[in-house]
mmCIF file of C-alpha atoms in Angstrom:
data_model
loop_
_atom_site.group_PDB
_atom_site.id
_atom_site.type_symbol
_atom_site.label_atom_id
_atom_site.label_comp_id
_atom_site.label_asym_id
_atom_site.label_seq_id
_atom_site.Cartn_x
_atom_site.Cartn_y
_atom_site.Cartn_z
ATOM 1 C CA MET A 1 71.362 127.381 85.647
ATOM 2 C CA ALA A 2 69.217 130.222 86.896
ATOM 3 C CA THR A 3 66.499 132.473 85.619
ATOM 4 C CA GLY A 4 67.536 135.671 83.940
ATOM 5 C CA GLY A 5 68.446 138.703 85.927
ATOM 6 C CA ARG A 6 69.907 142.162 85.567
ATOM 7 C CA THR A 7 73.333 143.514 86.462
ATOM 8 C CA PRO A 8 74.752 146.975 85.807
ATOM 9 C CA ASP A 9 75.850 145.565 82.432
ATOM 10 C CA GLY A 10 72.320 144.621 81.429
ATOM 11 C CA PRO A 11 70.188 141.452 81.300
ATOM 12 C CA GLY A 12 71.838 138.040 81.352
ATOM 13 C CA ALA A 13 72.020 134.720 83.171
ATOM 14 C CA LEU A 14 74.297 132.520 85.272
ATOM 15 C CA TYR A 15 75.869 129.511 83.556
ATOM 16 C CA THR A 16 77.696 126.495 84.932
ATOM 17 C CA VAL A 17 81.029 125.710 83.257
ATOM 18 C CA ASP A 18 81.849 122.040 83.849
ATOM 19 C CA CYS A 19 85.393 120.897 82.945
ATOM 20 C CA PRO A 20 85.496 117.102 83.448
ATOM 21 C CA GLU A 21 89.197 116.874 82.481
ATOM 22 C CA SER A 22 90.211 118.819 85.603
ATOM 23 C CA SER A 23 87.106 118.110 87.745
ATOM 24 C CA ARG A 24 86.529 121.856 88.010
ATOM 25 C CA VAL A 25 83.123 123.493 88.019
ATOM 26 C CA SER A 26 82.647 127.248 87.966
ATOM 27 C CA VAL A 27 79.798 129.678 87.531
ATOM 28 C CA VAL A 28 79.966 132.625 85.131
ATOM 29 C CA TRP A 29 77.621 135.511 84.369
ATOM 30 C CA ARG A 30 76.909 136.133 80.691
ATOM 31 C CA ALA A 31 75.039 139.123 79.461
ATOM 32 C CA ASP A 32 72.370 138.435 76.864
ATOM 33 C CA GLY A 33 73.874 138.491 73.379
ATOM 34 C CA ASP A 34 77.440 137.753 74.508
ATOM 35 C CA ASP A 35 79.325 135.301 72.304
ATOM 36 C CA ASP A 36 81.086 132.151 73.532
ATOM 37 C CA ALA A 37 84.478 133.879 73.795
ATOM 38 C CA VAL A 38 83.497 135.505 77.082
ATOM 39 C CA VAL A 39 83.001 132.190 78.886
ATOM 40 C CA ALA A 40 85.736 131.606 81.442
ATOM 41 C CA ILE A 41 88.269 129.160 79.990
ATOM 42 C CA ASP A 42 90.462 127.035 82.235
ATOM 43 C CA PRO A 43 93.932 127.083 80.608
ATOM 44 C CA GLU A 44 94.982 123.897 82.422
ATOM 45 C CA VAL A 45 92.205 122.044 80.603
ATOM 46 C CA LEU A 46 93.645 123.309 77.307
ATOM 47 C CA ALA A 47 97.129 122.262 78.471
ATOM 48 C CA ARG A 48 95.836 118.730 79.089
ATOM 49 C CA GLN A 49 94.204 118.690 75.657
ATOM 50 C CA ALA A 50 97.531 119.716 74.114
ATOM 51 C CA LEU A 51 99.273 116.989 76.128
ATOM 52 C CA ASP A 52 96.722 114.387 74.995
ATOM 53 C CA SER A 53 97.497 115.233 71.359
ATOM 54 C CA MET A 54 101.225 114.492 71.832
ATOM 55 C CA THR A 55 102.839 111.129 71.137
ATOM 56 C CA LEU A 56 104.901 110.337 74.243
ATOM 57 C CA ARG A 57 106.351 106.839 73.986
ATOM 58 C CA PRO A 58 108.014 104.634 76.634
ATOM 59 C CA PRO A 59 111.823 104.593 76.818
ATOM 60 C CA ASP A 60 113.499 102.727 73.931
ATOM 61 C CA ILE A 61 115.931 100.573 75.940
ATOM 62 C CA ALA A 62 119.229 99.967 74.105
ATOM 63 C CA SER A 63 121.130 98.454 77.054
ATOM 64 C CA PRO A 64 120.701 96.079 78.717
ATOM 65 C CA ARG A 65 119.258 93.833 76.021
ATOM 66 C CA SER A 66 117.374 90.608 76.708
ATOM 67 C CA GLU A 67 119.692 88.741 74.328
ATOM 68 C CA GLY A 68 122.831 90.301 75.827
ATOM 69 C CA THR A 69 125.451 88.427 77.877
ATOM 70 C CA TYR A 70 126.411 90.160 81.112
ATOM 71 C CA LEU A 71 128.779 89.168 83.919
ATOM 72 C CA ILE A 72 128.272 89.866 87.603
ATOM 73 C CA GLY A 73 130.689 92.411 89.021
ATOM 74 C CA MET A 74 131.312 94.011 85.605
ATOM 75 C CA PRO A 75 130.009 97.521 84.819
ATOM 76 C CA MET A 76 126.740 97.545 82.918
ATOM 77 C CA TRP A 77 126.151 100.680 80.850
ATOM 78 C CA LEU A 78 122.516 101.799 80.805
ATOM 79 C CA TRP A 79 121.178 103.875 77.935
ATOM 80 C CA VAL A 80 118.113 104.441 75.792
ATOM 81 C CA ASP A 81 117.878 105.376 72.139
ATOM 82 C CA GLN A 82 116.743 108.971 71.778
ATOM 83 C CA SER A 83 113.910 110.341 69.666
ATOM 84 C CA TYR A 84 111.445 113.198 70.048
ATOM 85 C CA SER A 85 108.681 110.809 71.074
ATOM 86 C CA THR A 86 110.797 108.980 73.688
ATOM 87 C CA MET A 87 112.797 111.862 75.228
ATOM 88 C CA GLY A 88 111.375 115.120 73.827
ATOM 89 C CA PRO A 89 111.049 117.948 73.459
ATOM 90 C CA VAL A 90 107.566 117.627 71.992
ATOM 91 C CA SER A 91 105.226 120.630 71.679
ATOM 92 C CA ALA A 92 101.525 120.995 70.941
ATOM 93 C CA SER A 93 98.834 123.654 71.312
ATOM 94 C CA ALA A 94 95.117 123.692 72.053
ATOM 95 C CA SER A 95 92.643 126.555 71.745
ATOM 96 C CA ALA A 96 89.201 127.540 72.964
ATOM 97 C CA GLY A 97 87.657 130.859 72.113
ATOM 98 C CA SER A 98 90.450 133.429 72.053
ATOM 99 C CA VAL A 99 92.725 131.445 74.411
ATOM 100 C CA THR A 100 95.561 129.268 73.108
ATOM 101 C CA VAL A 101 97.818 127.218 75.363
ATOM 102 C CA THR A 102 101.117 125.738 74.195
ATOM 103 C CA ALA A 103 102.641 122.801 76.082
ATOM 104 C CA THR A 104 106.168 121.394 75.738
ATOM 105 C CA ALA A 105 107.087 117.969 77.134
ATOM 106 C CA LYS A 106 110.551 116.556 77.776
ATOM 107 C CA VAL A 107 111.929 113.742 79.911
ATOM 108 C CA LYS A 108 113.233 115.097 83.192
ATOM 109 C CA ARG A 109 114.829 111.827 84.326
ATOM 110 C CA LEU A 110 114.886 108.077 83.862
ATOM 111 C CA LEU A 111 114.374 105.780 86.835
ATOM 112 C CA TRP A 112 115.927 102.331 86.328
ATOM 113 C CA ASP A 113 114.561 99.651 88.669
ATOM 114 C CA MET A 114 117.304 97.043 88.263
ATOM 115 C CA GLY A 115 115.345 94.116 89.710
ATOM 116 C CA ASP A 116 117.845 93.543 92.523
ATOM 117 C CA GLY A 117 116.495 96.134 94.954
ATOM 118 C CA THR A 118 118.509 98.963 93.363
ATOM 119 C CA THR A 119 117.137 102.035 91.586
ATOM 120 C CA VAL A 120 119.421 104.098 89.345
ATOM 121 C CA THR A 121 118.382 107.678 88.522
ATOM 122 C CA CYS A 122 119.724 109.190 85.294
ATOM 123 C CA THR A 123 119.079 112.752 84.123
ATOM 124 C CA GLY A 124 119.720 111.954 80.470
ATOM 125 C CA PRO A 125 119.531 109.045 78.025
ATOM 126 C CA GLY A 126 122.847 107.563 79.218
ATOM 127 C CA THR A 127 126.048 107.070 77.233
ATOM 128 C CA ARG A 128 126.329 104.446 74.498
ATOM 129 C CA TYR A 129 129.007 101.835 75.238
ATOM 130 C CA THR A 130 131.770 101.297 72.689
ATOM 131 C CA ALA A 131 134.387 98.543 72.683
ATOM 132 C CA ASP A 132 137.232 100.983 73.396
ATOM 133 C CA GLN A 133 135.667 101.624 76.833
ATOM 134 C CA GLY A 134 136.819 98.182 77.972
ATOM 135 C CA THR A 135 135.727 97.521 81.567
ATOM 136 C CA ALA A 136 135.266 101.190 82.488
ATOM 137 C CA ALA A 137 132.086 102.244 84.294
ATOM 138 C CA SER A 138 129.539 104.417 82.505
ATOM 139 C CA PRO A 139 130.214 108.128 83.094
ATOM 140 C CA ASP A 140 126.563 108.927 83.770
ATOM 141 C CA CYS A 141 124.232 105.914 83.947
ATOM 142 C CA GLY A 142 125.362 102.469 85.003
ATOM 143 C CA HIS A 143 125.048 99.588 87.441
ATOM 144 C CA ARG A 144 126.890 96.484 88.705
ATOM 145 C CA TYR A 145 125.094 93.294 89.626
ATOM 146 C CA ASP A 146 126.528 91.073 92.344
ATOM 147 C CA LYS A 147 124.275 88.032 91.850
ATOM 148 C CA PRO A 148 123.725 85.853 88.783
ATOM 149 C CA GLY A 149 120.292 85.116 87.396
ATOM 150 C CA ARG A 150 117.471 86.806 85.516
ATOM 151 C CA HIS A 151 116.838 90.375 86.640
ATOM 152 C CA PRO A 152 113.683 92.164 85.443
ATOM 153 C CA VAL A 153 114.623 95.760 84.593
ATOM 154 C CA GLU A 154 111.937 98.462 84.469
ATOM 155 C CA VAL A 155 112.715 101.940 83.142
ATOM 156 C CA THR A 156 110.314 104.785 83.891
ATOM 157 C CA ALA A 157 110.605 108.064 82.007
ATOM 158 C CA GLU A 158 109.350 111.012 84.051
ATOM 159 C CA TRP A 159 108.068 113.617 81.604
ATOM 160 C CA GLU A 160 107.801 117.257 82.635
ATOM 161 C CA VAL A 161 105.223 119.220 80.638
ATOM 162 C CA ASP A 162 105.522 123.015 80.856
ATOM 163 C CA TRP A 163 102.577 124.985 79.522
ATOM 164 C CA GLU A 164 101.679 128.643 79.118
ATOM 165 C CA VAL A 165 98.974 130.806 77.644
ATOM 166 C CA ASP A 166 100.185 132.280 74.359
ATOM 167 C CA GLY A 167 100.828 135.981 74.664
ATOM 168 C CA GLY A 168 101.630 135.747 78.381
ATOM 169 C CA GLY A 169 99.554 135.104 81.439
ATOM 170 C CA GLU A 170 98.937 131.847 83.241
ATOM 171 C CA SER A 171 101.435 128.966 83.107
ATOM 172 C CA GLY A 172 102.079 125.692 84.888
ATOM 173 C CA THR A 173 103.588 122.232 84.812
ATOM 174 C CA LEU A 174 102.044 118.789 84.339
ATOM 175 C CA ALA A 175 103.678 115.385 84.837
ATOM 176 C CA GLU A 176 103.441 112.152 82.828
ATOM 177 C CA THR A 177 105.265 108.818 83.000
ATOM 178 C CA ARG A 178 105.964 106.059 80.497
ATOM 179 C CA THR A 179 107.541 102.678 81.338
ATOM 180 C CA SER A 180 109.441 99.930 79.489
ATOM 181 C CA GLN A 181 110.699 96.537 80.675
ATOM 182 C CA VAL A 182 113.509 94.191 79.730
ATOM 183 C CA THR A 183 115.164 91.194 81.403
ATOM 184 C CA ALA A 184 118.926 91.189 82.016
ATOM 185 C CA VAL A 185 120.543 87.764 82.396
ATOM 186 C CA LEU A 186 123.666 87.803 84.576
ATOM 187 C CA HIS A 187 126.275 85.034 84.494
ATOM 188 C CA GLN A 188 129.104 84.121 86.816
ATOM 189 C CA ALA A 189 132.497 84.738 85.176
ATOM 190 C CA GLN A 190 134.329 81.473 84.520
ATOM 191 C CA ALA A 191 138.041 81.204 85.351
ATOM 192 C CA PRO A 192 140.098 79.894 82.421
ATOM 193 C CA ASN A 193 141.217 76.257 82.602
ATOM 194 C CA THR A 194 144.996 76.276 83.261
ATOM 195 C CA ARG A 195 145.593 72.552 82.688
#
């Protein structure tokens, strides 16, 4: 970047460190003969590299199902099937020089856009419905439709990615999202024929 010069530490030069992942540019002084380990390393760039190496998948919607039969006014239980890649936690590390950053990702919440103007926020995967629940409402993640028809449902998983430099030091948090869609078909309940 510049011609050589001299500091109290001896001869050296200025170098530009360009980190396109974070759009950061910095300038460092390196004395002649220094190895690469002395170059300033942005730990957030390493955190993003660790994040990029993870497999974070969209929510695996278990209910509602496109082939399911649902009635307006009845409780609909919302839940997703859980795995490390769909809910976390997932961890990965990335290194440069002597710096290693470890990142851990987990789903902070699920946002269910029910397709009828309602959004349901759930802090976990939801509770699986079983027949013995009858017509009870879900204890933690549910909805009731009041109009029949086809309702596009979109579920967005908000991932929180905590990272830190191994051995202590800098830390931070990154955010990611993954989305899945399904269509819920709602029917009007039919009164039994009493004739």
